[in-house]
PDB file of C-alpha atoms and ligand atoms in Angstrom:
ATOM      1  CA  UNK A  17     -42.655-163.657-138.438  1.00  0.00           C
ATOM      2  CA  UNK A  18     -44.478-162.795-141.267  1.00  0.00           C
ATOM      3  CA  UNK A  19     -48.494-164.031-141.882  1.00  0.00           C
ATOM      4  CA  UNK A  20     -47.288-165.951-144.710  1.00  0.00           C
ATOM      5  CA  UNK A  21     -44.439-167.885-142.941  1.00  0.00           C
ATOM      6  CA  UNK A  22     -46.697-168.701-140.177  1.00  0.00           C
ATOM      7  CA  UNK A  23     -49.350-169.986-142.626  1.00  0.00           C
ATOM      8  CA  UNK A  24     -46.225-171.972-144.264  1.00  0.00           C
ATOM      9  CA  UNK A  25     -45.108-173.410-141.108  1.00  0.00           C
ATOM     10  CA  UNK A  26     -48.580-174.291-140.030  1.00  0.00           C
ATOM     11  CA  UNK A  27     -48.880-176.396-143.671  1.00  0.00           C
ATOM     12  CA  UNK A  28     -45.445-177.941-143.465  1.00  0.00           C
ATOM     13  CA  UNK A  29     -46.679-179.186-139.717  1.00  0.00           C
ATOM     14  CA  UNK A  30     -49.463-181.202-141.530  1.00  0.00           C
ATOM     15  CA  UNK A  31     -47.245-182.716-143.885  1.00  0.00           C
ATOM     16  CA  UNK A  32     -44.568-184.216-142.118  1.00  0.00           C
ATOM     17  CA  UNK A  33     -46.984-185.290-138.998  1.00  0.00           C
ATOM     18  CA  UNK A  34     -50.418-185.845-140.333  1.00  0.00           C
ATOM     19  CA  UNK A  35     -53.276-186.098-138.437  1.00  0.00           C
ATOM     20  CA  UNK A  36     -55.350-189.411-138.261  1.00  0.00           C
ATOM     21  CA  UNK A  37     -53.666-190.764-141.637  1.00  0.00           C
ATOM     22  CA  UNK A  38     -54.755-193.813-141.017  1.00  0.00           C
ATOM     23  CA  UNK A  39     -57.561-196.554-142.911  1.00  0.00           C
ATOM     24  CA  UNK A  40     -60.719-196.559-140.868  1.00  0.00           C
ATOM     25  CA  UNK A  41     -61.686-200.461-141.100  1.00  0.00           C
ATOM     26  CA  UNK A  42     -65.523-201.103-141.254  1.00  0.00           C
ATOM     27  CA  UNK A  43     -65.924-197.342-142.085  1.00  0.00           C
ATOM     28  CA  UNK A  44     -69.090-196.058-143.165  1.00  0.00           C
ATOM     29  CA  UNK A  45     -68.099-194.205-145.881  1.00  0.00           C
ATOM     30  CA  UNK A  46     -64.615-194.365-148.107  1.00  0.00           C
ATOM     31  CA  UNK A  47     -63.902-192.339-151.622  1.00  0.00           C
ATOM     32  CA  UNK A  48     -60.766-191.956-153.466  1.00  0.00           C
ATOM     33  CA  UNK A  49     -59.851-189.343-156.013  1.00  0.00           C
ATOM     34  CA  UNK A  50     -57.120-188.198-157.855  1.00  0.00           C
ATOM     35  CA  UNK A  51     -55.532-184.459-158.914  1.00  0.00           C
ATOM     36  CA  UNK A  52     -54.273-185.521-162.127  1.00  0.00           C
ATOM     37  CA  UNK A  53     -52.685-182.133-162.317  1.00  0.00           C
ATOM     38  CA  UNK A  54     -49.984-182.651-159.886  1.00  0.00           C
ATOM     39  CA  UNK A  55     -50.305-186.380-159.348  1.00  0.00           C
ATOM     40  CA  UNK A  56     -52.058-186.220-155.610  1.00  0.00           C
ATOM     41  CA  UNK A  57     -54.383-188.545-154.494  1.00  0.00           C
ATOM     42  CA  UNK A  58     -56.696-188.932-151.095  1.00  0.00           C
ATOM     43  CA  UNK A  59     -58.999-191.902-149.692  1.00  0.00           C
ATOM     44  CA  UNK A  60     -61.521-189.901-147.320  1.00  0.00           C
ATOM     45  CA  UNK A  61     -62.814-192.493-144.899  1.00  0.00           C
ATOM     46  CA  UNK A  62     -65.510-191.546-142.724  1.00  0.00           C
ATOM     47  CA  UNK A  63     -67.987-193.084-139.621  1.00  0.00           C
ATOM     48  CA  UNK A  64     -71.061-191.494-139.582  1.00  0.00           C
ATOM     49  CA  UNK A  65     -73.800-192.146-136.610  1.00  0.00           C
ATOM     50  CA  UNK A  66     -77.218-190.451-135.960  1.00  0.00           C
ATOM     51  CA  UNK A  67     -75.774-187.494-138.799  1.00  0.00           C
ATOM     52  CA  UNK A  68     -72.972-186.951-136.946  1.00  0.00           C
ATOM     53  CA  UNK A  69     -69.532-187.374-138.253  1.00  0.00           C
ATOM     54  CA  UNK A  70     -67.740-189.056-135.377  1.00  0.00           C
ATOM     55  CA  UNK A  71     -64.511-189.927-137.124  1.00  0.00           C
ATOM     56  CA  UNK A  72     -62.678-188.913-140.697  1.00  0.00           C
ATOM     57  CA  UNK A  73     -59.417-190.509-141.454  1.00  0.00           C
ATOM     58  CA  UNK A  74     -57.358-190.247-144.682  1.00  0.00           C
ATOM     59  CA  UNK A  75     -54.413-191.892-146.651  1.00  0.00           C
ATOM     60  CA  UNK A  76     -52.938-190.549-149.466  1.00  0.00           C
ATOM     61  CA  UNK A  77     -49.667-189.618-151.286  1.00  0.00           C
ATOM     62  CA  UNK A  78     -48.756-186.095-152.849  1.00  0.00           C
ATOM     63  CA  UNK A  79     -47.412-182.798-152.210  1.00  0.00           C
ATOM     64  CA  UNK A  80     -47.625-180.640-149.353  1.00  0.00           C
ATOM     65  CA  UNK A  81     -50.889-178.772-150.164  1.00  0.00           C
ATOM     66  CA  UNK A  82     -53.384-181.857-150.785  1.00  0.00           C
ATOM     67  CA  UNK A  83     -51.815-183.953-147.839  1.00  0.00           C
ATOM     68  CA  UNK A  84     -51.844-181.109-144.849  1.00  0.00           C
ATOM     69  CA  UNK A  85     -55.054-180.005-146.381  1.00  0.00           C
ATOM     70  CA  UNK A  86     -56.576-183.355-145.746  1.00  0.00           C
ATOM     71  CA  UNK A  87     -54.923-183.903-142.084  1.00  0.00           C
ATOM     72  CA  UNK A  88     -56.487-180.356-141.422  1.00  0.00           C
ATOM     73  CA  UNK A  89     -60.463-181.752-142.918  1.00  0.00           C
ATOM     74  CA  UNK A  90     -60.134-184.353-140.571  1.00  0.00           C
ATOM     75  CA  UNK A  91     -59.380-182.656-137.512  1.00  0.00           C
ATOM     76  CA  UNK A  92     -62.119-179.672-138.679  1.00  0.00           C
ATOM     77  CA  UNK A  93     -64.722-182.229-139.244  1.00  0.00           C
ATOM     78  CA  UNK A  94     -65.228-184.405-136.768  1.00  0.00           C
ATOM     79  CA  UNK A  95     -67.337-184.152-134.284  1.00  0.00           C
ATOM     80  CA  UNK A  96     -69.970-181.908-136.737  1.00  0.00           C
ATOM     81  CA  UNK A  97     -72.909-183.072-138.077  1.00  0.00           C
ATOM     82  CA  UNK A  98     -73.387-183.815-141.983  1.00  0.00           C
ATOM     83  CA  UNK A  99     -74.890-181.091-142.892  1.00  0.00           C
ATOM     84  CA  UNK A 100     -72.393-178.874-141.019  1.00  0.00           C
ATOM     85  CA  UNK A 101     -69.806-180.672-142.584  1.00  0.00           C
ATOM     86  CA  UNK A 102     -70.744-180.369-145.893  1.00  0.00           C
ATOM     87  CA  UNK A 103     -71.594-176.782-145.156  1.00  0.00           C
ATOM     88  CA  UNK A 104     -67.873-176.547-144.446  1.00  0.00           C
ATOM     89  CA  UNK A 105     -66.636-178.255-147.916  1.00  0.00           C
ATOM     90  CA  UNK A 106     -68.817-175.431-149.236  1.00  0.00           C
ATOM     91  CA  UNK A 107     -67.364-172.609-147.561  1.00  0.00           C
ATOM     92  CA  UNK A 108     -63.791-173.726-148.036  1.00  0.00           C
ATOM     93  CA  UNK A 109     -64.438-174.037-151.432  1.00  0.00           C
ATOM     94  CA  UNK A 110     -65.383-170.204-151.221  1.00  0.00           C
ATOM     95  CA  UNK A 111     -62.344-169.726-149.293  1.00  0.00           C
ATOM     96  CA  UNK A 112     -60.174-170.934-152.036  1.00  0.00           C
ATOM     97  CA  UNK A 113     -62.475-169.497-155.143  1.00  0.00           C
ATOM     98  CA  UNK A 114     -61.360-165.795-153.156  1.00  0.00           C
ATOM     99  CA  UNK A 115     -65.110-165.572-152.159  1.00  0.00           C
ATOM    100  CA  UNK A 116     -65.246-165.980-148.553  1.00  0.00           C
ATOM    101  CA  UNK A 117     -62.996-164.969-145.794  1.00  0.00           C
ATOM    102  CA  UNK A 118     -64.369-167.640-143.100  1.00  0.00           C
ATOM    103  CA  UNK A 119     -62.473-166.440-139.344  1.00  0.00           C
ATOM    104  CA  UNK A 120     -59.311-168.754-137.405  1.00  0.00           C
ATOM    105  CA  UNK A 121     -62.546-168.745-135.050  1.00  0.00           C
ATOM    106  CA  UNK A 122     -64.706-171.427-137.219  1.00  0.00           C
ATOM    107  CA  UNK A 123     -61.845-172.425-139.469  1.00  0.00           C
ATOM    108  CA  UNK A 124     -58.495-173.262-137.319  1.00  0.00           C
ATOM    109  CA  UNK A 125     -55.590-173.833-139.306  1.00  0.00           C
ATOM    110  CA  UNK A 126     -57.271-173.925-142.327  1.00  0.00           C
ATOM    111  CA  UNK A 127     -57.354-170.564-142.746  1.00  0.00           C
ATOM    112  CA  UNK A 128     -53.514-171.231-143.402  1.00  0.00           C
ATOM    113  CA  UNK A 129     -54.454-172.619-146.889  1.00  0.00           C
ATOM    114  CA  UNK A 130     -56.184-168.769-148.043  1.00  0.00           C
ATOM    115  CA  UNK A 131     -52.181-168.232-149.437  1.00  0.00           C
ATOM    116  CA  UNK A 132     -52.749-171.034-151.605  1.00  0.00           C
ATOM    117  CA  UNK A 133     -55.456-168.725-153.479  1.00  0.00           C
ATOM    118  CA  UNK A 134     -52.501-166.962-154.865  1.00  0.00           C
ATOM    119  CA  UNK A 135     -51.579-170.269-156.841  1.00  0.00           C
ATOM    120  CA  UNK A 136     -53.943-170.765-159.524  1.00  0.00           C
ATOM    121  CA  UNK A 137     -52.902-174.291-159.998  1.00  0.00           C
ATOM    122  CA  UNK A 138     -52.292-175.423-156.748  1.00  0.00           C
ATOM    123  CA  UNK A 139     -56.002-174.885-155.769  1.00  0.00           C
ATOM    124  CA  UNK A 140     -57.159-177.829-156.941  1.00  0.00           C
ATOM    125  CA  UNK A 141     -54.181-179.725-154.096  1.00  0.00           C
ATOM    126  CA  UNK A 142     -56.279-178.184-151.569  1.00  0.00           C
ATOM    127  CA  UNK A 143     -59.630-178.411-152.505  1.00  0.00           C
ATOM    128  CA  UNK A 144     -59.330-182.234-153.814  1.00  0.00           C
ATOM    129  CA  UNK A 145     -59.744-183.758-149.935  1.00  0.00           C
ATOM    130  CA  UNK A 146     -63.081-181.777-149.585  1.00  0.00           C
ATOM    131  CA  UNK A 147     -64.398-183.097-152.934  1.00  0.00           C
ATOM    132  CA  UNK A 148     -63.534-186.201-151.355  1.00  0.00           C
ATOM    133  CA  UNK A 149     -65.022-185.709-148.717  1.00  0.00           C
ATOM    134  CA  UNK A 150     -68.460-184.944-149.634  1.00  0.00           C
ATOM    135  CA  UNK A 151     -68.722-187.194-152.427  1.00  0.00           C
ATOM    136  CA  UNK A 152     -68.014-189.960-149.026  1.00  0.00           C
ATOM    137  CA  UNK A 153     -70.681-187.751-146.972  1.00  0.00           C
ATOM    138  CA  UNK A 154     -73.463-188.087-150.131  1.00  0.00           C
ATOM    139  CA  UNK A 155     -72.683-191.738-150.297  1.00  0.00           C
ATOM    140  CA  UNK A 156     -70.476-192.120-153.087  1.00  0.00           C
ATOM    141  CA  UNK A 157     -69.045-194.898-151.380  1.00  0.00           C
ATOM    142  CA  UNK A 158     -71.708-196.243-149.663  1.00  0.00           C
ATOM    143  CA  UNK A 159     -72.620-199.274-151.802  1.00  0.00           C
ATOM    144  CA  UNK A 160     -68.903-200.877-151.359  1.00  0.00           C
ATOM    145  CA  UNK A 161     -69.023-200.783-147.652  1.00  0.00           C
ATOM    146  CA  UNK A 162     -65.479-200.053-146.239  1.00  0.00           C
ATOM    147  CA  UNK A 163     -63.749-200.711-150.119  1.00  0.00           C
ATOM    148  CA  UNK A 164     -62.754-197.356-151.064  1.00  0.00           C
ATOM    149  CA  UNK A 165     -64.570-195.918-154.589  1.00  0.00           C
ATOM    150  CA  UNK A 166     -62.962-194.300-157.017  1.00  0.00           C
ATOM    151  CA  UNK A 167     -64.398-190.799-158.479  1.00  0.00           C
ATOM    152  CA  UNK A 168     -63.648-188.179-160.796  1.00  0.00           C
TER     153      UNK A 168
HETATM  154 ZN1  LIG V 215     -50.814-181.105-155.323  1.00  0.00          ZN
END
């Protein structure tokens, strides 16, 4: 099998069985956004305790690229603490701006999402759960409580 259908099959995993899609009730952080662009949109909920991340969860509708990235950030996320998290949102960016080549080693089956690179438009699918993400992690949502907050 070529890289590219493994990298395919890896994304089509995420999107018909999502990992912890799911609200987080009472969760520290929650932040919605939108990809106008091809009509995606994620709710990042997150519990954060003594800057770690102990849980991310996410609902959402929208194609394949924005929904298996998102089941991917949660499963890469948890368990890090803020600042590693966020450090993460930055490098994926990189991975998807063609800057950085992070390894399977750090990355796991994100590093399926580098095709997407090749797809101009689509970037912005697989980039829009990170923004999420750490607009959640720098309190975005914090003043609503659990009642998601809409940006961008
Ligand atoms: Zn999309």
């Amino acid at each position: 099998m070529a890289l590219d259908d493994i990298y395919k099959e890896v994304i089509l995993d995420h999107y018909k069985s999502p990992r912890n899609k799911r609200e987080l009730a009472g969760a520290t952080f929650a932040c919605t956004a939108n990809n106008p662009l091809c009509g995606d949109e994620i709710t990042v909920f997150a519990n954060v305790e003594g800057g770690n991340v102990t849980e991310v969860t996410f609902q959402g509708a929208g194609c394949s690229i924005s929904q298996s990235s998102a089941s991917m950030m949660t499963e890469a996320v948890a368990g890090k603490t803020v600042e590693a998290a966020k450090q993460m949102a930055a490098d994926f960016r990189g991975m998807m701006a063609g800057e950085a080549d992070p390894s399977e080693d750090v990355f796991g089956d994100l590093v399926a999402l580098k095709g997407v690179v090749k797809y101009p438009i689509r970037i912005k699918c697989a980039v829009l759960s990170w923004d999420v993400l750490q607009d959640a992690l720098n309190g975005a949502g914090e003043a609503s409580g659990a009642q998601p907050h809409t940006v961008g």
